[in-house]
Amino acid sequence: MSFDLVFFGGTGDLTWRKLMPALFQAFRHGKLPEGGRILAVARDDQSDERYREWLKERFQEVEAGKRPNDEEFARFSELVHYRRMDLSQPDHYARLKEWLGERNADTVVFYLATSPHLFTQICQQLGAAGLNGDKVRVVLEKPLGHDLASAQEINRVVRSVFTETQAFRIDHYLGKPSVQNLMALRFGNALFEPLWRRESIANIQITLAEGLGVGTRGPFYDGTGALRDMIQNHALQLLTMIAMEAPSSNDADAIRDEKLKVLRALKPFTAESVARDVVRGQYRAGNVEGKQVPGYLDEGKIPADSHTETFVALKTEIQNWRWAGVPFYLRTGKRLAARDAQIVINFRPVPHPIFPGSSCPNRLIIKLQPEDGLELQLMANKGGSSNEALSPVSLDLDFDKAFAHTRVGAYERLLLDAIAGRLNLFVRSDEQEQAWRWVEPILNFWKQDSTGPRTYVAGSWGPPASSALVARDGHSWIEEC
């Protein structure tokens, strides 16, 4: 299958840090379809050869195991081309159309790796140039909007040019192998389904923690914050995959229909519940991995009076029969104690303990990063005496070791799916808008709240109020157990 893959924003960080290395890995693994061309589009005036030289230099900054050697890059770079474009000029799109028409590939994918404020302009120009035929797909990189109104406007313009099946709204967390295993765990095995409900589960925790600060993303991050950057998309997508009912098939719309039902069943926030059930924080100077790091307000280009949150913890519930009364705790933050992304399913304790000593409830930990695997925590007898207390033991599965030769990265999987037209791991417009609709009361409350975020020390697990939020229900975060 021949394809043309066009990156708008071809010299941007996302393209050279994530997208080009992912495509090279697909090329190295022999998974990139033959007959492909990769076109980088940007404002810089340079040739194919100069862009390839620039890209080769950038590859030296990616993870060592993902760098091509000279021979590999020489072969890969034959696929890579460059065009200078001013995205506001219709005649530049006309010339792009001519370039694409040279060989009339089976599939054309436009990847918008640009600032979101350019999405509507690019889509309108593509439509005006007639670059929206049946074989065309457009990939939209997050963030998709700043609030519900802006997300709806982006979707309105996209729908005016492309059909829903042509629009690929990307959330790179959905491409992670561990996240794909959520579907396999739940719907490819009979083991957990009878237990996957309120009668057996005490609470569910989703943590997306980062050890890094905002770095060079200061201006972007200060206008975004942790709620928009991580909760509205990544965390809610994980929640839907944990809580959804079994789809009728592995078809994209069957899966996304069930995810949408979960989003619609989330308990709506009010001003009172935001004040009670949402904690926002901002890191101050501290120590991370033995090194002193600055506070958020001391980072480059951050206003001294910024109230932008770098941490969010919240409690929510799903109002349906399966999950009624089960608290879901979502947490994300920068400059936390560790880089750790995981989902923790805490089961209820045994109804009538018969063994001496305290007994820890069973727990299933779905590890997303830095490790990728499953850990099931059980209680067992050591066999030392007839009346000894039970001890916790773990059944631990490392997917990276178990499937070492078949794993692919998130962007590699999603790029291949976009080329192939598989929508299963992409977000539909009604999902995206419902997620914005759910977080909007939090954003509105914060606009009126002059107290601002609570501070927390860099290298900690966030403000103490985060622990209090969970303790109020008689639970605790996993690192506090």
XYZ file of C-alpha atoms in Angstrom:
481
model
C 0.000 0.000 0.000
C 1.557 3.290 -1.092
C 1.177 6.250 1.251
C 2.214 9.873 1.638
C 2.597 11.070 5.242
C 2.794 14.860 5.596
C 3.966 16.489 8.834
C 2.817 20.072 9.266
C 5.336 21.437 11.768
C 8.136 19.413 10.211
C 10.918 21.165 12.153
C 9.104 21.226 15.490
C 10.080 19.341 18.641
C 7.263 16.810 18.353
C 8.274 15.825 14.831
C 11.969 15.239 15.461
C 11.732 14.001 19.065
C 8.794 11.608 18.699
C 7.359 11.186 15.214
C 10.432 10.700 13.031
C 12.084 8.312 15.546
C 8.821 6.336 15.714
C 8.672 6.087 11.924
C 12.294 4.996 11.829
C 11.539 2.224 14.332
C 8.666 1.042 12.144
C 11.075 1.121 9.186
C 13.738 -0.768 11.146
C 11.210 -3.397 12.261
C 9.978 -3.887 8.700
C 6.459 -2.714 9.625
C 6.328 0.489 7.587
C 4.367 -0.271 4.408
C 6.420 -0.179 1.249
C 5.876 2.602 -1.254
C 5.804 5.364 1.337
C 6.958 8.972 1.284
C 7.387 11.187 4.351
C 7.078 14.940 3.768
C 8.075 17.523 6.356
C 6.441 20.930 5.927
C 7.647 24.127 7.645
C 8.444 27.800 7.026
C 12.221 27.314 6.767
C 13.704 27.586 3.291
C 15.754 24.421 2.754
C 16.175 21.484 0.417
C 15.486 17.773 0.894
C 19.190 17.168 1.442
C 19.615 19.929 4.028
C 16.560 18.724 5.941
C 17.893 15.160 5.954
C 21.226 16.403 7.333
C 19.389 18.391 10.009
C 17.269 15.362 10.901
C 20.353 13.126 11.154
C 21.823 15.552 13.711
C 18.576 15.537 15.691
C 18.604 11.730 15.818
C 21.763 11.954 17.937
C 19.602 13.416 20.720
C 17.114 10.548 20.894
C 17.466 7.437 23.052
C 20.617 5.527 22.076
C 18.834 2.285 21.203
C 16.552 4.130 18.795
C 19.270 5.899 16.807
C 19.973 4.696 13.268
C 23.474 3.863 12.148
C 24.737 5.551 8.981
C 23.582 2.776 6.701
C 20.121 2.619 8.264
C 19.664 6.378 8.102
C 20.784 6.479 4.470
C 18.038 4.002 3.554
C 15.391 5.639 5.758
C 16.184 9.167 4.580
C 15.386 8.202 0.984
C 11.734 8.296 2.090
C 12.041 11.775 3.647
C 11.312 14.979 1.718
C 10.855 18.635 2.615
C 8.717 21.543 1.379
C 8.643 25.125 2.522
C 5.081 26.270 3.226
C 3.384 29.328 4.637
C 0.270 27.761 6.132
C -1.782 30.888 5.480
C -1.134 30.924 1.702
C -3.646 29.060 -0.537
C -1.158 28.779 -3.417
C 1.219 26.804 -1.163
C -1.520 24.212 -0.620
C -2.094 24.098 -4.367
C 1.590 23.281 -4.902
C 1.369 20.645 -2.157
C -1.547 19.114 -4.052
C 0.588 18.980 -7.194
C 3.405 17.232 -5.306
C 0.991 14.663 -3.878
C -0.580 14.150 -7.295
C 2.734 13.155 -8.842
C 2.115 9.511 -8.005
C -1.416 9.460 -6.526
C -0.661 7.297 -3.452
C -3.303 4.950 -2.040
C -3.413 6.880 1.248
C -2.531 10.448 2.253
C -2.134 11.270 5.958
C -1.833 14.875 7.130
C -0.359 15.031 10.643
C -0.932 18.396 12.345
C 2.107 18.574 14.651
C 1.610 22.320 15.081
C 0.215 24.672 17.670
C -3.524 23.909 18.111
C -4.495 27.449 17.098
C -3.449 26.522 13.531
C -5.667 23.434 13.310
C -8.743 25.212 11.941
C -6.737 27.250 9.434
C -4.905 24.202 8.086
C -8.091 22.130 7.786
C -9.942 24.950 6.012
C -7.060 25.419 3.580
C -6.864 21.673 2.917
C -10.579 21.655 2.134
C -10.326 24.702 -0.131
C -7.479 23.028 -2.056
C -9.468 19.826 -2.490
C -7.088 17.866 -0.268
C -9.896 16.094 1.586
C -10.860 13.199 -0.672
C -11.835 9.735 0.514
C -8.235 8.481 0.719
C -7.147 11.403 2.952
C -6.819 11.258 6.754
C -5.970 14.050 9.169
C -4.268 13.440 12.518
C -4.845 16.057 15.231
C -2.301 16.204 18.048
C -3.419 17.231 21.539
C -4.299 19.591 23.123
C -7.555 19.705 21.176
C -8.888 22.972 22.493
C -8.518 24.931 25.700
C -12.079 24.422 26.916
C -15.377 23.023 25.671
C -16.145 25.958 23.358
C -12.761 25.881 21.619
C -12.900 22.077 21.273
C -16.356 22.339 19.696
C -15.103 24.997 17.272
C -12.158 22.824 16.203
C -14.501 19.881 15.699
C -16.973 22.049 13.756
C -14.273 23.112 11.302
C -12.818 19.598 11.027
C -16.301 18.176 10.312
C -16.888 20.814 7.639
C -13.881 19.452 5.721
C -13.476 15.796 6.753
C -15.802 12.987 7.781
C -15.522 11.575 11.307
C -13.818 8.464 9.955
C -11.117 10.646 8.372
C -10.312 12.484 11.646
C -7.747 10.811 13.925
C -7.587 12.615 17.290
C -4.439 11.255 18.856
C -3.817 10.531 22.523
C -0.406 8.875 22.652
C -1.236 7.117 25.943
C -3.684 4.945 24.002
C -0.791 3.667 21.891
C 1.194 2.359 24.858
C 1.326 -1.463 24.849
C 0.355 -1.515 28.520
C -2.805 0.488 27.803
C -3.728 -1.838 24.961
C -3.380 -4.648 27.477
C -6.223 -3.129 29.484
C -8.549 -4.336 26.750
C -6.850 -7.739 26.610
C -6.907 -8.068 30.402
C -10.596 -7.315 30.682
C -12.107 -8.756 27.535
C -9.621 -11.465 26.536
C -9.750 -13.273 29.882
C -12.637 -14.583 31.964
C -10.731 -14.395 35.258
C -11.540 -10.860 36.418
C -14.969 -10.118 34.932
C -17.010 -11.521 37.879
C -14.910 -9.376 40.257
C -14.868 -6.196 38.131
C -17.677 -4.438 39.978
C -18.735 -2.604 43.131
C -19.271 -5.797 45.184
C -15.562 -6.723 44.954
C -13.669 -3.467 44.365
C -13.159 -0.897 47.133
C -11.574 1.867 45.026
C -9.549 2.501 41.889
C -6.550 4.834 41.659
C -5.015 6.264 38.475
C -1.645 7.976 38.895
C 0.280 9.784 36.144
C 3.333 11.170 37.946
C 6.351 12.933 36.469
C 9.667 13.704 38.113
C 10.509 16.468 35.638
C 9.454 20.083 35.877
C 8.113 22.221 33.030
C 11.580 22.725 31.516
C 11.463 24.722 28.274
C 7.659 24.349 28.009
C 7.045 27.111 30.540
C 4.934 29.502 28.433
C 2.817 26.678 26.966
C 2.378 24.924 30.294
C 1.456 28.096 32.172
C -1.466 28.584 29.805
C -2.498 24.947 30.100
C -1.939 23.409 33.544
C -2.112 19.814 34.749
C -5.891 19.453 34.484
C -5.944 20.232 30.758
C -2.576 18.630 30.024
C -3.156 15.245 31.663
C -6.551 14.731 33.336
C -8.939 15.849 30.572
C -7.374 13.471 28.070
C -4.914 10.800 29.306
C -6.396 10.071 32.740
C -10.005 10.088 31.556
C -9.201 7.789 28.639
C -7.621 5.329 31.075
C -10.661 5.595 33.342
C -13.017 4.784 30.482
C -11.018 1.697 29.513
C -11.033 0.457 33.103
C -14.747 1.095 33.650
C -16.386 0.471 30.252
C -18.721 -2.405 29.523
C -17.641 -5.064 27.037
C -18.092 -3.771 23.479
C -20.022 -5.928 21.049
C -16.904 -6.272 18.874
C -13.370 -4.967 18.467
C -14.707 -2.378 16.024
C -13.623 1.221 16.641
C -17.126 2.649 17.094
C -18.249 -0.241 19.318
C -15.341 0.513 21.649
C -15.808 4.277 21.551
C -19.555 3.979 22.182
C -18.840 2.191 25.465
C -16.175 4.709 26.474
C -18.612 7.548 25.835
C -21.184 5.913 28.121
C -18.647 6.003 30.958
C -17.870 9.683 30.386
C -21.569 10.506 30.410
C -22.045 8.529 33.645
C -19.313 10.406 35.556
C -20.778 12.310 38.489
C -20.952 15.992 37.496
C -18.999 18.501 39.541
C -20.610 21.406 41.366
C -18.872 24.331 43.063
C -19.336 22.521 46.390
C -17.903 19.205 45.163
C -14.941 20.893 43.443
C -14.025 22.563 46.744
C -14.325 19.238 48.554
C -13.106 16.638 46.032
C -10.433 18.379 43.928
C -6.950 19.334 45.110
C -4.700 21.535 42.987
C -1.061 22.167 43.759
C 2.046 23.929 42.497
C 5.582 22.746 43.194
C 8.100 24.830 45.055
C 11.856 24.313 45.272
C 12.992 20.934 46.539
C 15.211 17.937 45.968
C 14.729 15.411 43.152
C 17.101 12.438 42.885
C 19.655 14.190 45.077
C 19.624 17.444 43.101
C 18.195 20.798 44.089
C 15.518 21.956 41.652
C 13.723 25.323 41.418
C 10.102 25.943 42.200
C 7.554 26.488 39.452
C 7.523 30.260 39.873
C 11.314 30.287 39.412
C 11.190 28.401 36.111
C 11.926 30.279 32.895
C 9.205 32.619 31.578
C 6.712 31.830 34.355
C 4.871 34.884 35.777
C 5.692 35.526 39.424
C 1.985 35.517 40.352
C 0.981 32.438 38.327
C -1.831 30.299 39.754
C -1.341 27.525 37.194
C -1.590 24.090 38.771
C 1.215 21.568 38.325
C -0.635 18.943 40.391
C -4.225 17.706 40.498
C -5.830 15.008 42.615
C -9.551 14.389 42.484
C -12.246 11.948 43.467
C -15.097 10.992 41.192
C -17.746 8.281 40.851
C -19.467 6.563 37.954
C -23.221 6.607 38.327
C -24.254 3.208 37.010
C -25.023 -0.240 38.420
C -21.546 -1.687 37.998
C -19.670 1.110 39.768
C -22.155 2.858 42.080
C -20.392 3.872 45.308
C -16.850 2.992 44.139
C -14.538 6.025 44.376
C -12.148 6.655 41.492
C -9.109 8.714 42.477
C -7.174 10.442 39.688
C -3.800 12.069 40.314
C -1.165 13.747 38.168
C 1.683 16.144 38.766
C 5.126 17.401 37.905
C 8.212 17.270 40.140
C 6.772 14.360 42.097
C 8.759 11.693 43.940
C 9.021 9.399 40.914
C 8.107 9.003 37.263
C 5.297 6.557 37.743
C 2.160 5.829 35.744
C -0.095 3.078 37.007
C -3.646 1.990 37.704
C -4.321 0.361 41.066
C -7.417 -1.799 41.580
C -7.930 -2.152 45.334
C -10.231 -5.062 46.170
C -12.399 -5.251 49.254
C -11.079 -7.126 52.329
C -12.280 -10.642 53.073
C -15.708 -10.490 54.751
C -14.720 -12.727 57.688
C -10.991 -13.067 58.525
C -9.989 -16.416 60.072
C -6.193 -16.009 60.145
C -4.310 -14.156 62.897
C -2.745 -10.727 62.336
C -3.733 -8.023 59.913
C -4.632 -8.977 56.376
C -3.987 -6.683 53.406
C -6.740 -6.620 50.773
C -5.808 -7.971 47.362
C -4.601 -5.483 44.803
C -4.068 -5.522 41.040
C -1.508 -3.008 39.775
C -1.461 -2.222 36.063
C 1.934 -0.629 35.390
C 2.183 1.821 32.504
C 5.616 3.406 32.999
C 8.532 3.220 33.572
C 7.775 -0.501 33.828
C 5.111 -2.137 31.704
C 3.325 -5.038 33.329
C 0.893 -6.453 35.847
C 1.321 -7.165 39.552
C -1.249 -9.114 41.541
C -0.815 -8.838 45.307
C -2.168 -11.766 47.338
C -1.925 -13.124 50.892
C -0.155 -16.466 51.482
C 1.023 -18.735 54.285
C 4.803 -19.151 54.582
C 4.378 -22.657 56.020
C 6.376 -21.947 59.187
C 3.772 -22.850 61.802
C 0.149 -23.826 62.106
C -0.980 -20.476 63.503
C 1.195 -17.961 61.678
C -0.060 -14.734 60.178
C -0.413 -14.513 56.415
C 2.169 -12.566 54.441
C 1.734 -10.503 51.248
C 3.175 -11.998 48.062
C 3.166 -10.715 44.498
C 2.676 -12.329 41.125
C 4.598 -9.993 38.833
C 4.535 -9.996 35.031
C 6.930 -7.771 33.078
C 5.543 -7.417 29.542
C 8.809 -5.965 28.224
C 10.565 -9.222 29.153
C 7.727 -11.534 28.196
C 7.275 -9.963 24.752
C 10.696 -8.392 24.263
C 10.866 -8.874 20.503
C 7.351 -7.839 19.514
C 6.756 -4.591 21.422
C 6.361 -1.276 19.629
C 6.247 2.270 21.017
C 3.107 4.375 21.326
C 3.719 6.731 18.433
C 4.966 3.901 16.227
C 1.713 1.997 16.759
C -0.482 5.063 16.279
C 1.284 6.220 13.117
C 0.940 2.755 11.592
C -2.747 2.690 12.587
C -3.340 6.105 11.000
C -1.726 4.951 7.751
C -3.827 1.783 7.816
C -7.022 3.635 8.770
C -7.576 1.863 12.101
C -9.495 4.160 14.465
C -9.647 1.907 17.564
C -6.952 3.820 19.488
C -8.077 7.315 18.501
C -10.598 9.582 20.230
C -13.960 10.418 18.684
C -15.230 14.000 18.772
C -18.150 13.278 21.122
C -15.768 11.572 23.594
C -13.460 14.551 23.528
C -16.255 17.089 24.004
C -17.823 15.109 26.855
C -14.451 15.041 28.645
C -14.226 18.832 28.339
C -17.828 19.149 29.541
C -16.940 17.171 32.691
C -13.805 19.171 33.630
C -15.263 22.591 32.812
C -16.903 23.148 36.257
C -13.460 22.669 37.826
C -11.914 25.264 35.503
C -14.774 27.687 36.182
C -14.442 27.260 39.958
C -10.704 27.921 39.836
C -11.270 31.140 37.885
C -13.243 32.466 40.854
C -10.962 31.026 43.542
C -8.432 33.677 44.538
C -6.596 31.377 46.977
C -4.747 29.635 44.166
C -3.070 26.211 44.297
C -1.551 24.644 47.410
C 2.232 24.418 47.320
C 4.164 21.160 47.620
C 7.847 20.407 47.846
C 9.451 19.157 44.633
C 10.313 15.483 45.126
C 7.231 14.761 47.268
C 3.909 13.180 46.307
C 2.051 16.476 46.225
C 0.167 18.573 48.783
C -0.881 16.864 52.044
C -4.484 17.626 51.065
C -4.149 14.924 48.398
C -3.598 12.281 51.097
C -6.462 13.717 53.131
C -8.771 13.468 50.113
C -8.326 9.680 50.001
C -8.067 9.167 53.779
C -11.475 10.785 54.237
C -12.978 7.634 52.700
C -10.786 5.290 54.778
C -8.334 4.642 51.928
C -4.779 5.708 51.077
C -2.587 6.164 48.033
C -0.527 3.092 47.230
C 2.807 4.555 48.397
C 1.231 5.291 51.804
C -0.049 1.750 52.432
